[in-house]
Amino acid sequence: MTKKTWWKEAVIYQIYPRSFMDSNGDGIGDIKGITSRLDYLKYLGIDVIWLSPVYKSPNDDNGYDINDYQAIMDEFGTMEDFDELLAAAHERGIRIVMDLVVNHTSDEHKWFMESRKSKINEYRDYYIWREGKDPQTPPNNWGSCFGGSAWQYDQATDMYYLHLFSKKQPDLNWDNPKVRQEIFDMMAWWCDKGIDGFRMDVISMISKTKEMPDGEISGLYGNFEPYCVHGPNVHKYLQEMNEKVLSKYDIMTVGETSGVTTELAKQYAGEDTHELNMVFQFEHVESDGKYGKWTDRKIPLTTLKKILSRWQTELYNTAWNSLYWNNHDQPRAVSRFGDDRPEYRKISAKMLATCLHMMQGTPYIYQGEELGMTNYPFKDPEDFRDIESIQAYKEWCANGRISHEDFWPCLRFKSRDNARTPVQWDDTEQAGFTSGTPWIAVNPNYREINAKKETADPDSIFHYYKKLISLRKQNPIIVYGKYELLFKDSEDLFVYTRTLENKKLLVVCSFSDRETAFPIPEEFIGANCMISNTENTYDTQTVTLRPYEAFVLQKPDSPQ
Ligand code: TEU
Ligand code: CA
């Protein structure tokens, strides 16, 4: 049986600090900005903030390249600002989970600056160095996630270092016990400060095979996955981390584990495996690619249902799910899985929220999702700030592999910058995000879509999220009930039940922009409606669902 824990019952809100709220007019979101909006988050009802990285960083990848794990990025403020944020959050009963980026550091981290100096430097073995095949050729054909080779030549010692992301993000060598101890000490330092957990960046990539052969070519480079993802010692290292740090504190952990299967998740996040509390799986956001991850098409509903349902049933009573539609690396949920045309944006955003929040797992809301924020209307590659989007355009398009016409719709649909435009607070200049010039453009729809308007309107997406969150607090069945999918072959409807003891819920979500007839299952006729995104009633045998309608029925308790 699933043990009851606070993090299973929690709702998490992700903040990408650069784009959340700017307090001093330099156009960049900051920690004081976050503190100033805690009452808004309290009102929404969330329990935990996942804070994307706020550490010192040269910002090659917006803070995911860290050069000091125990200091705050200048643009974001000071350690005093952070302490104030943590205290102010705790006062309101909100916990803070830090982003832990320890697969790699910045190349400007002191460990790396030492490491590259000489082959006998005491930090040499903190990173992964190899001889080239010959002076002009890297050790193998692996490509990095952001384009180009995964190896960077370094003149000082005439060797290459491994970087699975940008060349300013060298991979740490987790096989070196000193590296592990440094990381564990740093984690304990943050825990002693009183933080409430870690979201662990690409934690499935920390262990690499000793042999590093060429990978299977996909595109211009070889694939490193079989050698670097879910590598030989990853579970051993996480168990060590758990024993030395995590188990000593009442904190929560979530691993970012791209490529994870349900089988692997049972190990990473099993009830009794002593590694992590939960992982992020990627199947539902990585099954739509056309050119690598790039695409302009929607995942078919039957595929989406199959994936999410498998995670629901496979992890039941053995491991724990995380639930999300989007984050700082993904396009906006309503544009991707819903329908952001003006007449459908609001209703489809509420439908997606219903569909996700009624499943088993800990739901994550990405900043602005509760407002129904949409993708940005990018016009040309100059509009991008994100290293991944900029590099992808160069690698796929500029060299003529694919025409601009074919690639552009995919790039603008999937670009991570869709999620990174500033949170739209009100209808004033720059959406109230900054009094200066924002580091990335505000979505021009901010006069229509903003927090001021959403909080004022009781029928808004914001208030719908607020209601879903409070329903979770009142109904253990939403957290602990058993999931079952109905109508699996429907391309229009996502329907499932949740069952706990003598209680049962029916969740019906239309993913269609047309009306759909839905036969209410016998046992739910006359049931209570817990929540709905329309004015419809559900007491007849067949209901005609509006486009993107969603509702939840609660069967009256059966006699015991
Ligand atoms: O993302 C790593 C990851 O799994 C990638 O697939 C990611 O989705 C990327 O967008 C490739 O398409 C994490 C962070 O969330 C991301 O922001 C960082 O850029 C990356 O690690 C490196 O730290
Ligand atoms: Ca600022």
Coordinates of C-alpha atoms and ligand atoms in Angstrom, one line a residue:
M1 CA 0.0 0.0 0.0
T2 CA 1.0 3.5 -0.7
K3 CA 2.2 5.3 2.5
K4 CA 0.7 8.6 3.2
T5 CA 3.2 11.5 2.9
W6 CA 2.9 15.3 2.7
W7 CA 4.5 15.4 -0.8
K8 CA 2.0 13.0 -2.2
E9 CA -0.8 15.3 -1.1
A10 CA 1.0 18.5 -2.2
V11 CA 0.5 20.7 -5.3
I12 CA 3.8 22.2 -6.6
Y13 CA 4.3 25.5 -8.4
Q14 CA 7.4 25.9 -10.6
I15 CA 9.0 29.3 -10.7
Y16 CA 11.5 30.2 -13.4
P17 CA 12.9 33.3 -11.6
R18 CA 14.2 35.1 -14.6
S19 CA 10.7 35.5 -16.0
F20 CA 8.6 35.6 -12.8
M21 CA 8.7 39.1 -11.3
D22 CA 11.3 41.9 -11.6
S23 CA 11.6 44.1 -8.5
N24 CA 14.2 46.6 -9.5
G25 CA 13.5 47.5 -13.1
D26 CA 16.5 45.9 -14.8
G27 CA 14.2 43.7 -16.9
I28 CA 15.2 40.4 -15.1
G29 CA 13.0 38.6 -12.6
D30 CA 14.6 38.3 -9.2
I31 CA 14.2 36.9 -5.7
K32 CA 12.6 40.0 -4.2
G33 CA 10.1 39.8 -7.0
I34 CA 9.2 36.3 -6.0
T35 CA 8.8 37.3 -2.3
S36 CA 6.5 40.1 -3.4
R37 CA 4.2 37.6 -5.0
L38 CA 4.0 35.0 -2.3
D39 CA 0.5 36.1 -1.3
Y40 CA -0.7 35.4 -4.8
L41 CA 0.6 31.9 -4.6
K42 CA -0.8 31.4 -1.1
Y43 CA -4.2 32.5 -2.5
L44 CA -3.9 30.0 -5.3
G45 CA -3.4 27.4 -2.6
I46 CA -0.2 25.7 -3.7
D47 CA 2.0 23.9 -1.1
V48 CA 5.4 23.9 -2.6
I49 CA 7.5 26.1 -4.9
W50 CA 10.1 24.5 -7.1
L51 CA 12.6 27.2 -7.8
S52 CA 14.5 26.9 -11.0
P53 CA 18.3 27.6 -10.4
V54 CA 19.1 30.9 -8.5
Y55 CA 22.8 30.1 -8.0
K56 CA 25.8 32.1 -9.3
S57 CA 26.0 31.5 -13.0
P58 CA 27.4 33.0 -16.2
N59 CA 24.0 32.2 -17.7
D60 CA 25.0 30.3 -20.8
D61 CA 21.8 28.2 -20.1
N62 CA 19.9 30.5 -17.8
G63 CA 21.3 29.3 -14.5
Y64 CA 21.6 25.6 -15.4
D65 CA 25.4 26.3 -15.7
I66 CA 26.5 27.0 -12.1
N67 CA 29.8 28.4 -11.0
D68 CA 29.1 28.6 -7.3
Y69 CA 26.5 26.3 -5.6
Q70 CA 26.5 28.3 -2.4
A71 CA 26.0 31.8 -3.7
I72 CA 23.1 33.6 -5.4
M73 CA 23.2 34.9 -9.0
D74 CA 24.0 38.7 -8.9
E75 CA 21.0 39.5 -11.1
F76 CA 18.7 37.6 -8.8
G77 CA 19.9 39.3 -5.6
T78 CA 21.8 38.1 -2.5
M79 CA 21.8 35.3 0.0
E80 CA 20.0 37.6 2.4
D81 CA 17.2 38.0 -0.2
F82 CA 17.0 34.2 -0.4
D83 CA 16.9 33.7 3.3
E84 CA 14.1 36.3 3.5
L85 CA 12.2 34.5 0.7
L86 CA 12.5 31.2 2.5
A87 CA 11.3 32.6 5.8
A88 CA 8.4 34.5 4.2
A89 CA 7.4 31.3 2.3
H90 CA 7.5 29.2 5.5
E91 CA 5.5 31.8 7.4
R92 CA 2.8 31.2 4.8
G93 CA 3.1 27.4 5.0
I94 CA 4.7 27.2 1.6
R95 CA 7.8 25.0 1.2
I96 CA 10.7 25.6 -1.2
V97 CA 12.3 22.9 -3.3
M98 CA 15.7 23.9 -4.9
D99 CA 16.9 22.9 -8.4
L100 CA 20.0 20.7 -8.0
V101 CA 22.1 20.8 -11.1
V102 CA 24.9 18.4 -10.5
N103 CA 25.4 16.4 -13.7
H104 CA 27.5 19.3 -14.8
T105 CA 28.9 22.7 -13.5
S106 CA 29.7 25.8 -15.4
D107 CA 33.1 25.9 -17.1
E108 CA 33.7 28.9 -14.9
H109 CA 33.3 26.9 -11.7
K110 CA 36.6 26.8 -9.7
W111 CA 36.7 23.0 -10.0
F112 CA 36.8 23.2 -13.7
M113 CA 39.1 26.1 -13.9
E114 CA 41.6 24.1 -11.9
S115 CA 40.8 20.8 -13.7
R116 CA 41.7 22.2 -17.1
K117 CA 45.1 23.5 -16.0
S118 CA 47.1 20.3 -16.0
K119 CA 46.8 16.5 -16.1
I120 CA 48.1 16.4 -12.5
N121 CA 45.9 19.1 -11.0
E122 CA 44.0 17.8 -7.9
Y123 CA 40.7 18.6 -9.6
R124 CA 41.6 16.9 -12.9
D125 CA 39.5 13.9 -12.1
Y126 CA 36.5 16.0 -11.2
Y127 CA 35.5 16.0 -14.9
I128 CA 35.6 13.6 -17.8
W129 CA 38.7 14.0 -19.9
R130 CA 39.7 11.9 -22.9
E131 CA 42.4 11.9 -25.7
G132 CA 41.1 12.6 -29.1
K133 CA 41.1 9.9 -31.8
D134 CA 43.7 12.0 -33.4
P135 CA 44.6 15.7 -32.9
Q136 CA 41.6 16.9 -35.0
T137 CA 39.0 14.2 -34.0
P138 CA 37.1 14.0 -30.7
P139 CA 37.2 10.8 -28.7
N140 CA 33.9 9.6 -30.2
N141 CA 31.0 10.8 -32.4
W142 CA 28.6 11.7 -29.6
G143 CA 26.5 14.8 -30.1
S144 CA 25.5 17.2 -27.3
C145 CA 21.8 18.0 -26.4
F146 CA 22.3 21.5 -27.7
G147 CA 23.9 20.6 -31.0
G148 CA 27.5 20.0 -32.0
S149 CA 29.9 17.5 -30.6
A150 CA 29.6 16.4 -26.9
W151 CA 33.4 16.9 -26.7
Q152 CA 35.3 20.1 -26.4
Y153 CA 39.0 20.3 -27.2
D154 CA 41.1 22.1 -24.5
Q155 CA 44.5 23.4 -25.6
A156 CA 46.2 23.5 -22.2
T157 CA 46.5 19.7 -21.9
D158 CA 45.7 18.8 -25.5
M159 CA 42.7 16.7 -24.4
Y160 CA 38.9 16.8 -24.8
Y161 CA 36.3 17.2 -22.0
L162 CA 32.7 15.8 -22.1
H163 CA 29.7 18.1 -22.1
L164 CA 26.3 16.5 -22.8
F165 CA 24.8 20.0 -22.9
S166 CA 26.6 23.2 -23.9
K167 CA 30.4 23.4 -23.9
K168 CA 30.1 25.8 -21.0
Q169 CA 28.5 22.9 -19.0
P170 CA 31.3 20.3 -18.5
D171 CA 30.0 16.9 -17.0
L172 CA 31.2 16.1 -13.6
N173 CA 32.9 12.7 -13.0
W174 CA 30.6 11.0 -10.4
D175 CA 32.9 8.0 -10.3
N176 CA 35.3 10.2 -8.3
P177 CA 34.2 9.8 -4.6
K178 CA 35.6 13.3 -3.9
V179 CA 33.1 14.7 -6.3
R180 CA 30.2 12.9 -4.7
Q181 CA 31.3 14.0 -1.2
E182 CA 31.5 17.7 -2.3
I183 CA 28.0 17.5 -3.7
F184 CA 26.6 15.8 -0.7
D185 CA 28.2 18.4 1.6
M186 CA 26.7 21.2 -0.5
M187 CA 23.3 19.5 -0.4
A188 CA 23.5 19.2 3.4
W189 CA 24.4 22.8 3.7
W190 CA 21.2 23.8 1.9
C191 CA 19.1 21.4 3.9
D192 CA 20.6 22.8 7.1
K193 CA 19.5 26.2 5.9
G194 CA 15.9 24.8 6.0
I195 CA 15.0 24.2 2.3
D196 CA 12.4 21.5 1.7
G197 CA 13.8 19.4 -1.1
F198 CA 15.5 19.1 -4.5
R199 CA 14.4 18.8 -8.1
M200 CA 17.4 17.0 -9.6
D201 CA 18.4 18.1 -13.1
V202 CA 19.1 15.3 -15.5
I203 CA 20.0 13.1 -12.6
S204 CA 19.6 10.0 -14.8
M205 CA 22.8 11.0 -16.6
I206 CA 25.3 11.2 -13.8
S207 CA 26.8 7.8 -14.3
K208 CA 28.6 7.0 -17.6
T209 CA 30.1 3.8 -18.9
K210 CA 33.8 3.4 -18.7
E211 CA 34.1 2.5 -22.3
M212 CA 32.8 5.3 -24.6
P213 CA 32.3 3.9 -28.1
D214 CA 30.8 5.7 -31.0
G215 CA 27.0 5.9 -30.8
E216 CA 24.4 5.1 -33.4
I217 CA 24.2 8.1 -35.8
S218 CA 21.0 10.1 -35.6
G219 CA 21.3 13.3 -37.6
L220 CA 24.9 14.6 -37.7
Y221 CA 26.1 12.9 -34.5
G222 CA 26.1 9.7 -32.5
N223 CA 23.7 9.1 -29.7
F224 CA 25.2 9.0 -26.2
E225 CA 22.1 7.6 -24.5
P226 CA 23.1 3.9 -24.1
Y227 CA 26.4 5.0 -22.4
C228 CA 25.3 8.0 -20.3
V229 CA 21.6 7.7 -19.5
H230 CA 20.6 5.4 -16.6
G231 CA 24.3 4.4 -16.5
P232 CA 25.9 1.6 -14.6
N233 CA 26.2 3.3 -11.1
V234 CA 23.3 5.7 -11.1
H235 CA 21.2 3.8 -8.5
K236 CA 24.2 3.1 -6.4
Y237 CA 25.1 6.8 -6.3
L238 CA 21.5 7.9 -5.5
Q239 CA 21.3 5.3 -2.7
E240 CA 24.5 6.8 -1.3
M241 CA 23.1 10.3 -1.6
N242 CA 19.9 9.1 0.1
E243 CA 21.8 7.5 3.0
K244 CA 24.3 10.4 3.5
V245 CA 21.9 13.3 3.0
L246 CA 18.3 12.9 2.0
S247 CA 17.3 10.4 4.7
K248 CA 18.4 12.8 7.4
Y249 CA 15.8 15.5 6.6
D250 CA 12.1 15.8 6.0
I251 CA 12.4 16.9 2.4
M252 CA 11.0 15.8 -1.0
T253 CA 12.9 14.9 -4.1
V254 CA 12.0 14.6 -7.7
G255 CA 14.4 13.4 -10.4
E256 CA 14.4 14.8 -13.9
T257 CA 14.9 11.5 -15.7
S258 CA 14.4 11.9 -19.4
G259 CA 14.1 8.5 -21.1
V260 CA 12.8 6.8 -18.0
T261 CA 10.5 3.8 -18.3
T262 CA 8.0 2.7 -15.7
E263 CA 10.3 -0.2 -14.8
L264 CA 13.2 2.2 -14.1
A265 CA 10.9 4.6 -12.3
K266 CA 10.0 1.8 -9.8
Q267 CA 13.7 1.7 -8.9
Y268 CA 14.4 5.5 -8.9
A269 CA 11.2 6.3 -7.0
G270 CA 10.0 3.1 -5.5
E271 CA 8.3 3.1 -2.1
D272 CA 11.2 1.2 -0.5
T273 CA 14.2 1.7 -2.9
H274 CA 15.7 4.6 -0.9
E275 CA 16.5 6.7 -3.9
L276 CA 14.1 9.5 -4.8
N277 CA 10.4 10.3 -4.0
M278 CA 9.3 10.7 -7.6
V279 CA 10.6 11.3 -11.1
F280 CA 9.5 13.3 -14.1
Q281 CA 8.8 11.0 -17.0
F282 CA 9.0 12.4 -20.5
E283 CA 7.0 10.0 -22.7
H284 CA 4.0 12.2 -23.1
V285 CA 6.2 15.2 -24.1
E286 CA 8.7 13.3 -26.3
S287 CA 6.4 11.2 -28.5
D288 CA 5.5 13.8 -31.0
G289 CA 8.9 14.6 -32.6
K290 CA 9.3 15.1 -36.3
Y291 CA 12.9 16.3 -36.6
G292 CA 14.4 15.1 -33.4
K293 CA 12.3 16.7 -30.7
W294 CA 11.0 19.4 -33.1
T295 CA 7.5 19.2 -34.3
D296 CA 4.4 21.1 -35.2
R297 CA 1.9 18.3 -34.6
K298 CA -0.2 17.2 -31.7
I299 CA 0.2 13.8 -30.1
P300 CA -2.9 11.7 -30.9
L301 CA -5.2 11.4 -27.9
T302 CA -5.1 7.6 -28.0
T303 CA -1.3 7.7 -27.7
L304 CA -1.4 10.3 -24.9
K305 CA -4.0 8.2 -23.0
K306 CA -2.0 5.0 -23.4
I307 CA 1.2 6.6 -22.1
L308 CA -0.4 8.4 -19.1
S309 CA -2.5 5.4 -18.2
R310 CA 0.4 3.0 -18.2
W311 CA 2.2 5.3 -15.8
Q312 CA -0.9 5.4 -13.6
T313 CA -1.4 1.7 -13.4
E314 CA 2.2 0.6 -13.4
L315 CA 3.3 2.8 -10.5
Y316 CA 0.2 2.1 -8.4
N317 CA 1.2 1.1 -4.9
T318 CA 4.8 0.7 -5.8
A319 CA 6.2 4.1 -6.8
W320 CA 4.9 7.7 -7.1
N321 CA 4.1 9.8 -10.2
S322 CA 4.7 13.4 -11.0
L323 CA 2.1 15.0 -13.1
Y324 CA 2.8 17.9 -15.5
W325 CA 1.8 19.3 -18.9
N326 CA 4.6 21.9 -19.2
N327 CA 7.7 23.4 -17.6
H328 CA 10.5 25.8 -18.5
D329 CA 11.7 23.4 -21.2
Q330 CA 8.3 22.8 -22.9
P331 CA 5.8 24.8 -24.8
R332 CA 2.7 26.2 -23.1
A333 CA 0.2 23.5 -22.2
V334 CA -2.9 25.2 -23.6
S335 CA -1.1 25.7 -27.0
R336 CA 0.2 22.2 -27.1
F337 CA -2.4 19.9 -25.7
G338 CA -5.4 22.2 -25.6
D339 CA -6.6 24.9 -28.1
D340 CA -5.3 28.4 -27.8
R341 CA -7.8 29.9 -30.3
P342 CA -9.6 32.7 -28.4
E343 CA -12.9 30.9 -28.2
Y344 CA -11.4 27.7 -26.8
R345 CA -8.4 28.9 -24.8
K346 CA -10.2 29.2 -21.4
I347 CA -12.3 26.1 -21.6
S348 CA -9.5 23.9 -22.9
A349 CA -7.1 25.2 -20.3
K350 CA -9.6 24.2 -17.6
M351 CA -10.1 20.8 -19.2
L352 CA -6.4 20.1 -19.2
A353 CA -6.2 21.1 -15.6
T354 CA -9.0 18.7 -14.7
C355 CA -7.5 15.9 -16.6
L356 CA -4.1 16.2 -14.9
H357 CA -5.1 17.1 -11.4
M358 CA -7.6 14.2 -11.1
M359 CA -4.9 11.6 -11.8
Q360 CA -2.7 9.9 -9.2
G361 CA 0.5 11.7 -8.5
T362 CA 1.8 15.1 -7.4
P363 CA 0.7 17.8 -9.8
Y364 CA 3.1 20.5 -11.0
I365 CA 1.8 23.9 -12.2
Y366 CA 4.3 25.9 -14.3
Q367 CA 4.1 29.7 -13.8
G368 CA 1.4 31.3 -15.9
E369 CA -0.3 28.0 -16.6
E370 CA -2.9 29.0 -14.0
L371 CA -3.6 32.0 -16.2
G372 CA -3.9 30.1 -19.4
M373 CA -0.7 31.7 -20.8
T374 CA 0.0 30.7 -24.4
N375 CA 2.9 30.1 -26.8
Y376 CA 4.6 33.2 -28.1
P377 CA 4.1 34.3 -31.8
F378 CA 7.7 34.1 -32.8
K379 CA 8.4 35.7 -36.2
D380 CA 12.0 34.8 -36.8
P381 CA 15.0 33.1 -35.2
E382 CA 16.2 36.5 -33.9
D383 CA 13.4 36.4 -31.4
F384 CA 14.9 33.5 -29.5
R385 CA 17.0 33.8 -26.3
D386 CA 17.3 30.1 -25.6
I387 CA 20.6 28.4 -26.4
E388 CA 18.8 25.2 -27.5
S389 CA 16.5 27.0 -30.0
I390 CA 19.3 29.1 -31.4
Q391 CA 21.7 26.2 -31.9
A392 CA 18.9 24.0 -33.3
Y393 CA 18.1 26.5 -36.0
K394 CA 21.8 26.6 -36.9
E395 CA 22.2 22.9 -37.0
W396 CA 19.0 21.8 -38.7
C397 CA 18.4 24.8 -41.0
A398 CA 21.2 27.2 -41.6
N399 CA 23.3 24.3 -43.0
G400 CA 20.5 23.4 -45.4
R401 CA 19.5 20.0 -43.9
I402 CA 15.9 21.0 -43.8
S403 CA 14.3 24.0 -45.4
H404 CA 13.3 27.0 -43.3
E405 CA 9.7 26.5 -44.4
D406 CA 9.6 22.9 -43.0
F407 CA 11.6 23.6 -39.8
W408 CA 10.4 26.9 -38.7
P409 CA 6.8 25.9 -37.7
C410 CA 8.3 23.1 -35.6
L411 CA 10.9 25.2 -33.9
R412 CA 8.5 28.0 -32.9
F413 CA 5.9 25.5 -31.7
K414 CA 8.4 23.6 -29.5
S415 CA 10.9 26.3 -28.5
R416 CA 11.6 26.5 -24.8
D417 CA 11.3 30.2 -25.0
N418 CA 7.5 29.8 -25.3
A419 CA 7.5 29.0 -21.6
R420 CA 10.1 31.7 -20.7
T421 CA 8.3 34.9 -21.6
P422 CA 7.4 37.0 -18.6
V423 CA 4.5 36.2 -16.3
Q424 CA 1.6 38.4 -17.2
W425 CA 0.6 40.2 -14.0
D426 CA -1.7 43.0 -15.3
D427 CA -2.6 45.0 -18.4
T428 CA 0.0 47.8 -17.9
E429 CA 3.1 48.2 -19.9
Q430 CA 5.3 45.0 -20.0
A431 CA 2.4 43.2 -18.3
G432 CA 3.5 44.5 -14.9
F433 CA 6.5 42.2 -15.0
T434 CA 9.1 45.0 -15.0
S435 CA 9.3 48.8 -15.1
G436 CA 12.2 48.5 -17.5
T437 CA 12.9 46.5 -20.7
P438 CA 12.3 42.8 -20.2
W439 CA 15.2 40.4 -21.1
I440 CA 12.7 38.5 -23.4
A441 CA 9.6 39.9 -25.0
V442 CA 6.3 39.9 -23.2
N443 CA 3.5 38.0 -25.1
P444 CA 1.4 40.6 -26.9
N445 CA -1.8 39.0 -25.5
Y446 CA -1.1 40.3 -22.0
R447 CA -4.0 42.8 -22.0
E448 CA -6.3 39.9 -22.4
I449 CA -4.5 37.3 -20.4
N450 CA -3.1 38.5 -17.0
A451 CA -3.3 37.7 -13.3
K452 CA -5.2 40.8 -12.3
K453 CA -8.0 39.9 -14.6
E454 CA -7.9 36.2 -13.7
T455 CA -8.0 36.8 -9.9
A456 CA -10.9 39.3 -10.3
D457 CA -13.1 36.9 -12.3
P458 CA -14.7 34.0 -10.3
D459 CA -15.1 32.0 -13.5
S460 CA -11.5 32.3 -14.6
I461 CA -8.9 29.6 -15.2
F462 CA -7.1 30.8 -12.0
H463 CA -10.2 30.2 -9.9
Y464 CA -10.7 26.8 -11.5
Y465 CA -7.1 25.8 -10.5
K466 CA -7.8 27.1 -7.0
K467 CA -10.8 24.9 -6.8
L468 CA -9.0 21.8 -8.1
I469 CA -6.3 22.4 -5.5
S470 CA -8.8 22.7 -2.7
L471 CA -10.7 19.6 -3.8
R472 CA -7.5 17.6 -3.5
K473 CA -7.2 18.8 0.1
Q474 CA -10.7 17.7 0.9
N475 CA -10.9 14.3 -0.9
P476 CA -8.2 11.7 -0.2
I477 CA -9.6 9.8 -3.2
I478 CA -7.9 12.3 -5.6
V479 CA -4.6 11.5 -4.0
Y480 CA -4.9 7.8 -3.2
G481 CA -7.6 6.4 -5.4
K482 CA -7.0 3.6 -7.9
Y483 CA -7.1 4.7 -11.6
E484 CA -8.9 3.0 -14.4
L485 CA -9.1 4.1 -18.0
L486 CA -12.5 3.9 -19.9
F487 CA -13.2 4.3 -23.6
K488 CA -9.5 3.8 -24.5
D489 CA -10.1 3.9 -28.2
S490 CA -11.9 7.3 -28.3
E491 CA -9.9 10.0 -30.1
D492 CA -12.1 12.7 -28.5
L493 CA -12.6 11.8 -24.9
F494 CA -10.2 11.1 -22.0
V495 CA -12.3 9.2 -19.4
Y496 CA -11.2 7.5 -16.3
T497 CA -12.4 6.5 -12.8
R498 CA -10.7 6.7 -9.4
T499 CA -11.7 4.3 -6.7
L500 CA -10.9 4.4 -2.9
E501 CA -12.8 2.1 -0.6
N502 CA -16.5 2.8 -1.1
K503 CA -15.9 6.0 -3.1
K504 CA -15.6 6.4 -6.8
L505 CA -15.0 9.3 -9.2
L506 CA -15.7 9.6 -12.9
V507 CA -13.5 12.1 -14.8
V508 CA -14.5 13.0 -18.3
C509 CA -12.5 15.3 -20.5
S510 CA -13.2 16.2 -24.1
F511 CA -10.1 16.9 -26.2
S512 CA -12.3 17.7 -29.2
D513 CA -13.3 21.1 -30.7
R514 CA -16.7 19.6 -31.7
E515 CA -19.7 18.5 -29.6
T516 CA -19.6 14.9 -28.5
A517 CA -22.2 12.6 -27.1
F518 CA -21.3 10.9 -23.9
P519 CA -23.3 8.1 -22.2
I520 CA -23.0 8.5 -18.5
P521 CA -22.1 5.0 -17.0
E522 CA -25.1 3.5 -15.1
E523 CA -23.5 3.8 -11.6
F524 CA -22.9 7.5 -12.1
I525 CA -26.4 8.5 -13.1
G526 CA -27.6 11.0 -10.4
A527 CA -24.1 11.4 -8.9
N528 CA -22.8 14.6 -7.5
C529 CA -20.9 16.9 -9.8
M530 CA -17.6 17.9 -8.1
I531 CA -16.4 20.3 -10.7
S532 CA -17.2 21.2 -14.3
N533 CA -15.9 23.8 -16.8
T534 CA -19.4 24.4 -18.3
E535 CA -22.9 25.0 -16.9
N536 CA -24.0 21.5 -18.1
T537 CA -25.9 19.1 -15.9
Y538 CA -25.2 15.4 -15.8
D539 CA -28.4 13.8 -14.6
T540 CA -29.5 12.3 -17.9
Q541 CA -28.3 9.1 -19.6
T542 CA -26.5 10.8 -22.4
V543 CA -25.0 14.3 -22.3
T544 CA -23.9 16.4 -25.2
L545 CA -20.5 17.6 -24.3
R546 CA -19.4 21.0 -25.5
P547 CA -16.0 21.4 -27.2
Y548 CA -13.3 20.8 -24.5
E549 CA -15.9 20.1 -21.7
A550 CA -14.6 18.5 -18.6
F551 CA -16.4 17.3 -15.4
V552 CA -16.0 15.1 -12.4
L553 CA -18.8 13.1 -10.9
Q554 CA -18.7 11.6 -7.5
K555 CA -20.8 8.5 -6.9
P556 CA -22.8 8.5 -3.7
D557 CA -21.1 6.3 -1.1
S558 CA -22.3 2.8 -1.4
P559 CA -23.7 1.3 1.8
Q560 CA -21.1 -0.7 3.8
Ligands
TEU1 O1 16.8 19.5 -19.1 C1 17.4 18.3 -19.5 C2 16.6 17.6 -20.5 O2 16.2 16.5 -20.2 C3 16.5 18.0 -21.9 O3 15.8 17.1 -22.6 C4 15.8 19.3 -21.9 O4 14.4 19.0 -22.0 C5 16.2 20.1 -23.1 O5 15.2 21.1 -23.3 C6 16.4 19.3 -24.4 O6 15.4 19.4 -25.2 C7 17.5 20.1 -18.0 C8 16.9 21.5 -17.7 O7 15.6 21.4 -17.3 C9 17.2 22.3 -18.8 O8 16.6 23.6 -18.7 C10 18.7 22.5 -19.0 O9 19.0 23.2 -20.1 C11 19.3 21.1 -19.1 O10 18.9 20.2 -18.1 C12 20.8 21.2 -18.8 O11 21.0 21.6 -17.5
CA2 CA 15.6 42.5 -11.5

